[in-house]
PDB file of C-alpha atoms in Angstrom:
ATOM      1  CA  VAL A   8      -7.387 -14.298 -24.047  1.00  0.00           C
ATOM      2  CA  HIS A   9      -5.299 -17.239 -25.154  1.00  0.00           C
ATOM      3  CA  PHE A  10      -6.191 -20.826 -24.387  1.00  0.00           C
ATOM      4  CA  ALA A  11      -3.398 -23.364 -24.067  1.00  0.00           C
ATOM      5  CA  GLN A  12      -3.739 -27.124 -24.032  1.00  0.00           C
ATOM      6  CA  SER A  13      -0.126 -28.130 -23.544  1.00  0.00           C
ATOM      7  CA  THR A  14       3.081 -27.037 -21.831  1.00  0.00           C
ATOM      8  CA  ALA A  15       4.531 -25.997 -25.192  1.00  0.00           C
ATOM      9  CA  GLU A  16       1.548 -23.717 -25.802  1.00  0.00           C
ATOM     10  CA  LEU A  17       1.820 -22.225 -22.296  1.00  0.00           C
ATOM     11  CA  GLN A  18       5.526 -21.549 -22.818  1.00  0.00           C
ATOM     12  CA  LYS A  19       4.678 -19.310 -25.756  1.00  0.00           C
ATOM     13  CA  PHE A  20       3.311 -16.864 -23.180  1.00  0.00           C
ATOM     14  CA  ILE A  21       5.027 -17.808 -19.904  1.00  0.00           C
ATOM     15  CA  ALA A  22       8.768 -18.413 -19.607  1.00  0.00           C
ATOM     16  CA  PRO A  23       9.582 -21.913 -18.236  1.00  0.00           C
ATOM     17  CA  GLU A  24      11.317 -20.413 -15.158  1.00  0.00           C
ATOM     18  CA  ASN A  25       8.057 -18.619 -14.276  1.00  0.00           C
ATOM     19  CA  LEU A  26       5.812 -21.601 -14.956  1.00  0.00           C
ATOM     20  CA  SER A  27       5.009 -23.958 -12.065  1.00  0.00           C
ATOM     21  CA  VAL A  28       6.494 -27.433 -12.066  1.00  0.00           C
ATOM     22  CA  GLU A  29       2.965 -28.855 -12.169  1.00  0.00           C
ATOM     23  CA  TYR A  30       2.460 -27.166 -15.549  1.00  0.00           C
ATOM     24  CA  GLY A  31       5.792 -28.255 -17.001  1.00  0.00           C
ATOM     25  CA  GLY A  32       7.923 -25.319 -15.878  1.00  0.00           C
ATOM     26  CA  SER A  33      10.835 -25.098 -13.470  1.00  0.00           C
ATOM     27  CA  ASN A  34       9.344 -22.820 -10.771  1.00  0.00           C
ATOM     28  CA  SER A  35       8.940 -24.911  -7.607  1.00  0.00           C
ATOM     29  CA  TYR A  36       7.202 -22.189  -5.558  1.00  0.00           C
ATOM     30  CA  LYS A  37       4.093 -23.450  -3.754  1.00  0.00           C
ATOM     31  CA  TYR A  38       1.442 -20.905  -2.813  1.00  0.00           C
ATOM     32  CA  GLN A  39       0.104 -21.292   0.716  1.00  0.00           C
ATOM     33  CA  TYR A  40      -2.883 -19.332   1.946  1.00  0.00           C
ATOM     34  CA  VAL A  41      -2.604 -18.149   5.546  1.00  0.00           C
ATOM     35  CA  LEU A  42      -5.985 -18.069   7.241  1.00  0.00           C
ATOM     36  CA  PRO A  43      -7.060 -14.889   9.041  1.00  0.00           C
ATOM     37  CA  ARG A  44      -6.323 -14.819  12.773  1.00  0.00           C
ATOM     38  CA  ALA A  45      -9.119 -14.241  15.234  1.00  0.00           C
ATOM     39  CA  GLY A  46      -9.275 -10.568  16.138  1.00  0.00           C
ATOM     40  CA  GLU A  47      -6.808  -9.374  13.510  1.00  0.00           C
ATOM     41  CA  ASN A  48      -9.253  -6.641  12.474  1.00  0.00           C
ATOM     42  CA  ALA A  49     -10.488  -5.768  15.971  1.00  0.00           C
ATOM     43  CA  LYS A  50      -9.143  -2.212  15.693  1.00  0.00           C
ATOM     44  CA  MET A  51     -11.656  -1.556  12.933  1.00  0.00           C
ATOM     45  CA  ALA A  52     -14.425  -1.775  15.553  1.00  0.00           C
ATOM     46  CA  ASP A  53     -12.917   1.064  17.616  1.00  0.00           C
ATOM     47  CA  VAL A  54     -15.094   3.877  16.271  1.00  0.00           C
ATOM     48  CA  THR A  55     -13.686   6.537  18.599  1.00  0.00           C
ATOM     49  CA  ALA A  56     -10.083   5.846  17.598  1.00  0.00           C
ATOM     50  CA  ARG A  57     -11.081   5.630  13.929  1.00  0.00           C
ATOM     51  CA  ASN A  58     -12.846   8.995  14.057  1.00  0.00           C
ATOM     52  CA  THR A  59      -9.868  10.567  15.837  1.00  0.00           C
ATOM     53  CA  ALA A  60      -7.456   9.163  13.234  1.00  0.00           C
ATOM     54  CA  MET A  61      -9.699  10.285  10.375  1.00  0.00           C
ATOM     55  CA  ALA A  62      -9.926  13.808  11.824  1.00  0.00           C
ATOM     56  CA  ALA A  63      -6.138  13.947  12.160  1.00  0.00           C
ATOM     57  CA  ARG A  64      -5.722  12.850   8.546  1.00  0.00           C
ATOM     58  CA  LEU A  65      -8.274  15.413   7.351  1.00  0.00           C
ATOM     59  CA  ALA A  66      -6.417  18.138   9.274  1.00  0.00           C
ATOM     60  CA  ALA A  67      -3.149  17.012   7.648  1.00  0.00           C
ATOM     61  CA  CYS A  68      -4.825  17.150   4.208  1.00  0.00           C
ATOM     62  CA  ASP A  69      -6.137  20.635   4.895  1.00  0.00           C
ATOM     63  CA  ARG A  70      -2.700  21.815   6.050  1.00  0.00           C
ATOM     64  CA  LEU A  71      -1.001  20.397   2.951  1.00  0.00           C
ATOM     65  CA  GLU A  72      -3.591  22.006   0.698  1.00  0.00           C
ATOM     66  CA  ALA A  73      -3.241  25.404   2.404  1.00  0.00           C
ATOM     67  CA  VAL A  74       0.556  25.353   2.232  1.00  0.00           C
ATOM     68  CA  THR A  75       0.470  24.172  -1.395  1.00  0.00           C
ATOM     69  CA  ARG A  76      -1.836  27.051  -2.334  1.00  0.00           C
ATOM     70  CA  LYS A  77       0.591  29.544  -0.761  1.00  0.00           C
ATOM     71  CA  TRP A  78       3.590  27.825  -2.337  1.00  0.00           C
ATOM     72  CA  ALA A  79       1.981  27.785  -5.805  1.00  0.00           C
ATOM     73  CA  GLY A  80       1.093  31.466  -5.594  1.00  0.00           C
ATOM     74  CA  ILE A  81       4.550  32.925  -5.029  1.00  0.00           C
ATOM     75  CA  ASP A  82       7.517  33.574  -7.259  1.00  0.00           C
ATOM     76  CA  SER A  83      10.111  30.819  -6.838  1.00  0.00           C
ATOM     77  CA  ALA A  84      12.861  33.464  -6.763  1.00  0.00           C
ATOM     78  CA  THR A  85      11.617  34.969  -3.502  1.00  0.00           C
ATOM     79  CA  SER A  86      13.210  34.193  -0.154  1.00  0.00           C
ATOM     80  CA  SER A  87       9.967  32.759   1.237  1.00  0.00           C
ATOM     81  CA  SER A  88       9.840  30.194  -1.577  1.00  0.00           C
ATOM     82  CA  GLN A  89      12.308  27.829   0.100  1.00  0.00           C
ATOM     83  CA  THR A  90      10.599  28.248   3.473  1.00  0.00           C
ATOM     84  CA  LEU A  91       7.217  27.372   1.960  1.00  0.00           C
ATOM     85  CA  SER A  92       8.774  24.520   0.027  1.00  0.00           C
ATOM     86  CA  ASP A  93      10.170  23.083   3.271  1.00  0.00           C
ATOM     87  CA  GLU A  94       6.858  23.642   5.046  1.00  0.00           C
ATOM     88  CA  ARG A  95       5.055  21.885   2.194  1.00  0.00           C
ATOM     89  CA  ALA A  96       7.416  18.891   2.389  1.00  0.00           C
ATOM     90  CA  ALA A  97       6.826  18.694   6.156  1.00  0.00           C
ATOM     91  CA  ALA A  98       3.053  18.867   5.613  1.00  0.00           C
ATOM     92  CA  ALA A  99       3.284  16.039   3.069  1.00  0.00           C
ATOM     93  CA  ASP A 100       5.272  13.955   5.562  1.00  0.00           C
ATOM     94  CA  ASP A 101       2.636  14.666   8.228  1.00  0.00           C
ATOM     95  CA  LEU A 102      -0.072  13.467   5.829  1.00  0.00           C
ATOM     96  CA  VAL A 103       1.783  10.191   5.290  1.00  0.00           C
ATOM     97  CA  VAL A 104       2.116   9.698   9.057  1.00  0.00           C
ATOM     98  CA  ALA A 105      -1.587  10.471   9.610  1.00  0.00           C
ATOM     99  CA  SER A 106      -2.624   8.134   6.788  1.00  0.00           C
ATOM    100  CA  ARG A 107      -0.538   5.292   8.185  1.00  0.00           C
ATOM    101  CA  ALA A 108      -1.967   5.874  11.662  1.00  0.00           C
ATOM    102  CA  MET A 109      -5.501   5.698  10.258  1.00  0.00           C
ATOM    103  CA  ASP A 110      -4.913   2.563   8.189  1.00  0.00           C
ATOM    104  CA  LYS A 111      -5.472  -0.041  10.920  1.00  0.00           C
ATOM    105  CA  PHE A 112      -8.898   1.472  11.682  1.00  0.00           C
ATOM    106  CA  VAL A 113     -10.200   1.530   8.095  1.00  0.00           C
ATOM    107  CA  ARG A 114      -8.470  -1.287   6.178  1.00  0.00           C
ATOM    108  CA  ALA A 115      -8.738  -4.986   6.904  1.00  0.00           C
ATOM    109  CA  ARG A 116      -5.524  -6.970   7.279  1.00  0.00           C
ATOM    110  CA  THR A 117      -4.628  -9.074   4.266  1.00  0.00           C
ATOM    111  CA  LEU A 118      -2.532 -12.084   3.357  1.00  0.00           C
ATOM    112  CA  TYR A 119       0.411  -9.689   2.953  1.00  0.00           C
ATOM    113  CA  HIS A 120       0.055  -8.549   6.576  1.00  0.00           C
ATOM    114  CA  ARG A 121      -0.244 -12.157   7.790  1.00  0.00           C
ATOM    115  CA  THR A 122       2.892 -13.274   5.970  1.00  0.00           C
ATOM    116  CA  GLY A 123       4.957 -10.242   7.009  1.00  0.00           C
ATOM    117  CA  VAL A 124       5.210  -8.640   3.567  1.00  0.00           C
ATOM    118  CA  ILE A 125       3.443  -5.595   5.018  1.00  0.00           C
ATOM    119  CA  SER A 126       4.557  -4.760   8.553  1.00  0.00           C
ATOM    120  CA  ASP A 127       2.527  -2.958  11.202  1.00  0.00           C
ATOM    121  CA  ASP A 128       4.078   0.370  10.206  1.00  0.00           C
ATOM    122  CA  LEU A 129       3.103  -0.405   6.564  1.00  0.00           C
ATOM    123  CA  THR A 130       6.638  -0.892   5.298  1.00  0.00           C
ATOM    124  CA  ILE A 131       6.923  -3.460   2.529  1.00  0.00           C
ATOM    125  CA  HIS A 132       9.342  -6.381   2.867  1.00  0.00           C
ATOM    126  CA  TRP A 133       9.516  -8.373  -0.351  1.00  0.00           C
TER     127      TRP A 133
END
């Protein structure tokens, strides 16, 4: 931990272009907190949908694990290796889809959701 009492001391650790104007830097960005919207986490109260989504994700995990066990246990030179490799990639994709579908039922929305950095399909937009 370093304590700084002046702009010159701060600039030993933070480049002037990254330091806010109010601290003697040149970065004019102003942070603004966006308050939560009423009902933005309402889907978290839907226990039936949450349980369905969690079961689907668990099934996707089980499928990926089963395919991975088969894939890991065969010689990569065999003809079934590519088939299992493709099946494993598809199972991994299914797990991602199931995890994204479950997200709205188990994770509260954040500032990043409110400002559009994270979209409803969980893509990131910096």
